[in-house]
GROMACS .gro file of C-alpha atoms in nm:
model
  216
    1MET     CA    1   0.004  -0.022  -0.016
    2HIS     CA    2   0.121   0.307  -0.147
    3ASN     CA    3  -0.060   0.594   0.116
    4PHE     CA    4  -0.079   0.779  -0.238
    5TRP     CA    5  -0.366   1.005  -0.061
    6LEU     CA    6  -0.126   1.121   0.231
    7ALA     CA    7   0.069   1.284   0.048
    8GLU     CA    8  -0.170   1.435  -0.176
    9ILE     CA    9  -0.296   1.540   0.111
   10LEU     CA   10   0.013   1.712   0.297
   11LEU     CA   11  -0.021   1.872  -0.063
   12ALA     CA   12  -0.271   2.002  -0.055
   13LEU     CA   13  -0.306   2.175   0.331
   14ALA     CA   14   0.079   2.286   0.253
   15ALA     CA   15  -0.068   2.497  -0.064
   16MET     CA   16  -0.339   2.654   0.116
   17LEU     CA   17  -0.166   2.689   0.429
   18VAL     CA   18   0.031   2.891   0.152
   19ALA     CA   19  -0.247   3.065  -0.025
   20ASN     CA   20  -0.457   3.202   0.315
   21GLN     CA   21  -0.115   3.398   0.361
   22TYR     CA   22  -0.087   3.558   0.045
   23CYS     CA   23  -0.502   3.631   0.088
   24TYR     CA   24  -0.393   3.798   0.327
   25ILE     CA   25  -0.129   4.056   0.161
   26ALA     CA   26  -0.377   4.043  -0.146
   27ARG     CA   27  -0.652   4.209   0.127
   28GLN     CA   28  -0.431   4.465   0.236
   29ARG     CA   29  -0.193   4.576  -0.019
   30CYS     CA   30  -0.091   4.440  -0.365
   31GLN     CA   31  -0.351   4.277  -0.491
   32SER     CA   32  -0.307   4.185  -0.776
   33PRO     CA   33   0.043   3.993  -0.756
   34ALA     CA   34  -0.022   3.816  -0.464
   35LEU     CA   35  -0.343   3.721  -0.571
   36LEU     CA   36  -0.198   3.548  -0.887
   37VAL     CA   37  -0.028   3.333  -0.589
   38VAL     CA   38  -0.343   3.255  -0.414
   39ALA     CA   39  -0.513   3.156  -0.765
   40GLY     CA   40  -0.178   2.948  -0.855
   41LEU     CA   41  -0.253   2.820  -0.484
   42LEU     CA   42  -0.556   2.739  -0.563
   43CYS     CA   43  -0.504   2.527  -0.874
   44LEU     CA   44  -0.282   2.305  -0.684
   45ALA     CA   45  -0.455   2.227  -0.335
   46LEU     CA   46  -0.750   2.146  -0.595
   47ALA     CA   47  -0.597   1.916  -0.805
   48ALA     CA   48  -0.400   1.759  -0.455
   49ALA     CA   49  -0.763   1.692  -0.306
   50ALA     CA   50  -0.903   1.546  -0.609
   51GLY     CA   51  -0.600   1.290  -0.582
   52ALA     CA   52  -0.649   1.177  -0.216
   53TYR     CA   53  -1.042   1.166  -0.277
   54ARG     CA   54  -0.952   0.940  -0.580
   55TYR     CA   55  -0.634   0.779  -0.376
   56GLY     CA   56  -0.860   0.684  -0.050
   57ILE     CA   57  -1.223   0.715  -0.126
   58ASP     CA   58  -1.306   0.683  -0.536
   59PRO     CA   59  -1.112   0.561  -0.756
   60GLY     CA   60  -1.372   0.654  -1.008
   61VAL     CA   61  -1.295   1.033  -1.015
   62THR     CA   62  -0.995   0.981  -1.199
   63GLU     CA   63  -1.082   1.137  -1.516
   64LEU     CA   64  -1.160   1.460  -1.291
   65HIS     CA   65  -0.774   1.427  -1.145
   66ARG     CA   66  -0.613   1.346  -1.445
   67ALA     CA   67  -0.795   1.693  -1.530
   68LEU     CA   68  -0.761   1.871  -1.268
   69SER     CA   69  -0.365   1.786  -1.272
   70ARG     CA   70  -0.313   1.884  -1.605
   71LEU     CA   71  -0.509   2.191  -1.495
   72SER     CA   72  -0.237   2.297  -1.234
   73GLY     CA   73   0.028   2.157  -1.357
   74THR     CA   74  -0.087   2.431  -1.745
   75LEU     CA   75  -0.106   2.709  -1.429
   76SER     CA   76   0.005   2.680  -1.162
   77PHE     CA   77   0.366   2.768  -1.179
   78LEU     CA   78   0.320   3.006  -1.438
   79LEU     CA   79   0.078   3.203  -1.214
   80ILE     CA   80   0.257   3.208  -0.898
   81GLY     CA   81   0.613   3.276  -1.110
   82LEU     CA   82   0.473   3.556  -1.284
   83GLY     CA   83   0.311   3.663  -0.983
   84MET     CA   84   0.588   3.727  -0.819
   85LEU     CA   85   0.845   3.866  -1.100
   86TRP     CA   86   0.530   4.116  -1.082
   87ALA     CA   87   0.619   4.203  -0.680
   88ARG     CA   88   0.987   4.153  -0.735
   89LEU     CA   89   0.995   4.372  -1.016
   90GLY     CA   90   0.755   4.658  -0.806
   91LEU     CA   91   0.543   4.761  -1.090
   92PRO     CA   92   0.228   5.016  -0.929
   93LEU     CA   93  -0.030   4.814  -1.186
   94GLY     CA   94  -0.243   4.654  -0.928
   95ARG     CA   95  -0.159   4.768  -0.642
   96GLU     CA   96  -0.458   4.918  -0.560
   97SER     CA   97  -0.668   4.667  -0.796
   98ARG     CA   98  -0.759   4.316  -0.801
   99THR     CA   99  -0.858   4.379  -1.192
  100PRO     CA  100  -0.497   4.345  -1.340
  101ALA     CA  101  -0.489   3.991  -1.188
  102TYR     CA  102  -0.804   3.885  -1.295
  103VAL     CA  103  -0.711   3.973  -1.639
  104ALA     CA  104  -0.365   3.778  -1.681
  105ILE     CA  105  -0.546   3.483  -1.533
  106VAL     CA  106  -0.751   3.507  -1.827
  107LEU     CA  107  -0.507   3.568  -2.049
  108VAL     CA  108  -0.334   3.246  -2.001
  109ILE     CA  109  -0.593   3.094  -1.977
  110ALA     CA  110  -0.675   3.203  -2.324
  111SER     CA  111  -0.328   3.137  -2.423
  112ALA     CA  112  -0.333   2.824  -2.328
  113LEU     CA  113  -0.579   2.701  -2.429
  114GLY     CA  114  -0.478   2.842  -2.779
  115ALA     CA  115  -0.180   2.609  -2.779
  116ALA     CA  116  -0.274   2.290  -2.668
  117GLU     CA  117  -0.624   2.428  -2.964
  118SER     CA  118  -0.352   2.384  -3.250
  119ALA     CA  119  -0.159   2.134  -3.370
  120VAL     CA  120   0.215   2.242  -3.295
  121LEU     CA  121   0.234   2.132  -2.932
  122THR     CA  122   0.013   1.896  -2.790
  123PRO     CA  123  -0.174   1.938  -2.454
  124GLN     CA  124   0.105   1.768  -2.207
  125ALA     CA  125   0.371   1.962  -2.418
  126VAL     CA  126   0.236   2.249  -2.322
  127SER     CA  127   0.082   2.226  -1.920
  128SER     CA  128   0.534   2.151  -1.973
  129LEU     CA  129   0.584   2.457  -2.143
  130TYR     CA  130   0.407   2.676  -1.923
  131SER     CA  131   0.524   2.534  -1.600
  132THR     CA  132   0.894   2.558  -1.739
  133ILE     CA  133   0.885   2.935  -1.720
  134GLY     CA  134   0.684   2.958  -1.454
  135LEU     CA  135   0.928   2.746  -1.225
  136LEU     CA  136   1.219   2.978  -1.411
  137LEU     CA  137   1.139   3.274  -1.299
  138TRP     CA  138   1.032   3.176  -0.949
  139LEU     CA  139   1.428   3.073  -0.981
  140LEU     CA  140   1.500   3.403  -1.127
  141VAL     CA  141   1.339   3.640  -0.835
  142ALA     CA  142   1.464   3.456  -0.620
  143LEU     CA  143   1.858   3.450  -0.732
  144LEU     CA  144   1.763   3.860  -0.795
  145GLU     CA  145   1.755   3.854  -0.423
  146LEU     CA  146   1.977   3.622  -0.300
  147GLY     CA  147   2.208   3.811  -0.545
  148SER     CA  148   2.116   4.143  -0.444
  149ALA     CA  149   1.932   4.132  -0.149
  150ARG     CA  150   1.705   4.410  -0.178
  151THR     CA  151   1.416   4.300  -0.031
  152LEU     CA  152   1.482   3.871   0.127
  153THR     CA  153   1.846   3.827   0.299
  154ARG     CA  154   2.023   3.589   0.246
  155SER     CA  155   1.835   3.248   0.456
  156PRO     CA  156   1.526   3.306   0.318
  157ALA     CA  157   1.594   3.410  -0.028
  158LEU     CA  158   1.757   3.065  -0.007
  159LEU     CA  159   1.511   2.870   0.037
  160LEU     CA  160   1.305   3.020  -0.201
  161ALA     CA  161   1.570   2.861  -0.451
  162ALA     CA  162   1.544   2.607  -0.295
  163GLY     CA  163   1.149   2.579  -0.280
  164ALA     CA  164   1.160   2.608  -0.667
  165ALA     CA  165   1.462   2.306  -0.718
  166LEU     CA  166   1.271   2.083  -0.557
  167VAL     CA  167   0.954   2.118  -0.716
  168ILE     CA  168   1.217   2.030  -1.038
  169VAL     CA  169   1.369   1.797  -0.851
  170ALA     CA  170   1.017   1.687  -0.868
  171GLY     CA  171   0.876   1.670  -1.185
  172LEU     CA  172   1.240   1.576  -1.381
  173VAL     CA  173   1.377   1.353  -1.151
  174VAL     CA  174   1.148   1.127  -0.954
  175GLY     CA  175   0.871   1.086  -1.076
  176THR     CA  176   0.488   0.972  -1.073
  177SER     CA  177   0.585   0.642  -1.100
  178ALA     CA  178   0.430   0.396  -0.799
  179THR     CA  179   0.854   0.211  -0.756
  180ARG     CA  180   0.967   0.329  -0.446
  181VAL     CA  181   1.284   0.490  -0.394
  182LEU     CA  182   1.374   0.511   0.004
  183GLY     CA  183   1.141   0.281   0.066
  184LEU     CA  184   0.890   0.537  -0.032
  185ALA     CA  185   0.680   0.523  -0.394
  186ARG     CA  186   0.797   0.835  -0.645
  187MET     CA  187   0.471   0.989  -0.648
  188ASN     CA  188   0.495   1.034  -0.271
  189TRP     CA  189   0.850   1.222  -0.298
  190PHE     CA  190   0.683   1.358  -0.568
  191HIS     CA  191   0.338   1.485  -0.374
  192LEU     CA  192   0.671   1.615  -0.066
  193LEU     CA  193   0.895   1.790  -0.307
  194LEU     CA  194   0.605   2.016  -0.443
  195ALA     CA  195   0.486   2.071  -0.034
  196ALA     CA  196   0.819   2.198   0.066
  197GLY     CA  197   0.832   2.376  -0.293
  198ALA     CA  198   0.477   2.537  -0.179
  199LEU     CA  199   0.598   2.640   0.208
  200SER     CA  200   0.871   2.821   0.093
  201LEU     CA  201   0.719   3.030  -0.096
  202LEU     CA  202   0.546   3.146   0.269
  203CYS     CA  203   0.978   3.301   0.245
  204ALA     CA  204   0.828   3.514  -0.041
  205ARG     CA  205   0.590   3.764   0.105
  206PRO     CA  206   0.811   4.058   0.244
  207LEU     CA  207   0.833   4.074  -0.169
  208PHE     CA  208   0.441   4.187  -0.240
  209ALA     CA  209   0.442   4.362   0.091
  210GLY     CA  210   0.682   4.616  -0.035
  211GLY     CA  211   0.996   4.510   0.141
  212GLY     CA  212   0.793   4.537   0.502
  213ARG     CA  213   0.722   4.203   0.693
  214VAL     CA  214   0.440   4.043   0.686
  215ASP     CA  215   0.195   3.961   0.989
  216ASP     CA  216   0.069   3.590   1.038
   0.00000   0.00000   0.00000
């Protein structure tokens, strides 16, 4: 028994915890950039919750879980990466309104649909491409902060970069098979690494608060 449902629950809880923190920031200040991160994390949490239900209760939702996983793969990390870059650049657009975030989300979804419907890329390729772009943006922001320490100190910047690296390793190296590594199924490792990556986003909160302190 691989207990896939348990790792999925942990991922869903981690994503929801971090999303809650960014919801607070979105309400107080820096609304649109933080809202993009919230949207990405909610996609991730929804897919993980469907996976927990599939593996723990009803295998009949397999197709729904796969569809939500594809949606999360396409949107989650791209929205997170865009939100982090938006906040890092300090763009004034969207600081007092959520409308730019809604527009950005619609444009990302529309572009994904257009790319998936084209004959050039398969839906799976679109998902991989969008995830890669988002993770590279996430890593870029972490490395910029690591080099300049403009908003984040060295330790949070390192943790943020490590979070992106863990997600990349999960996708490129670990995978989602049922074979075991160190006694644990690869799929469980995959979701645990994603959960650790999501939790590392807590280190990026000062970027969204204008460099100020973010209360828990």
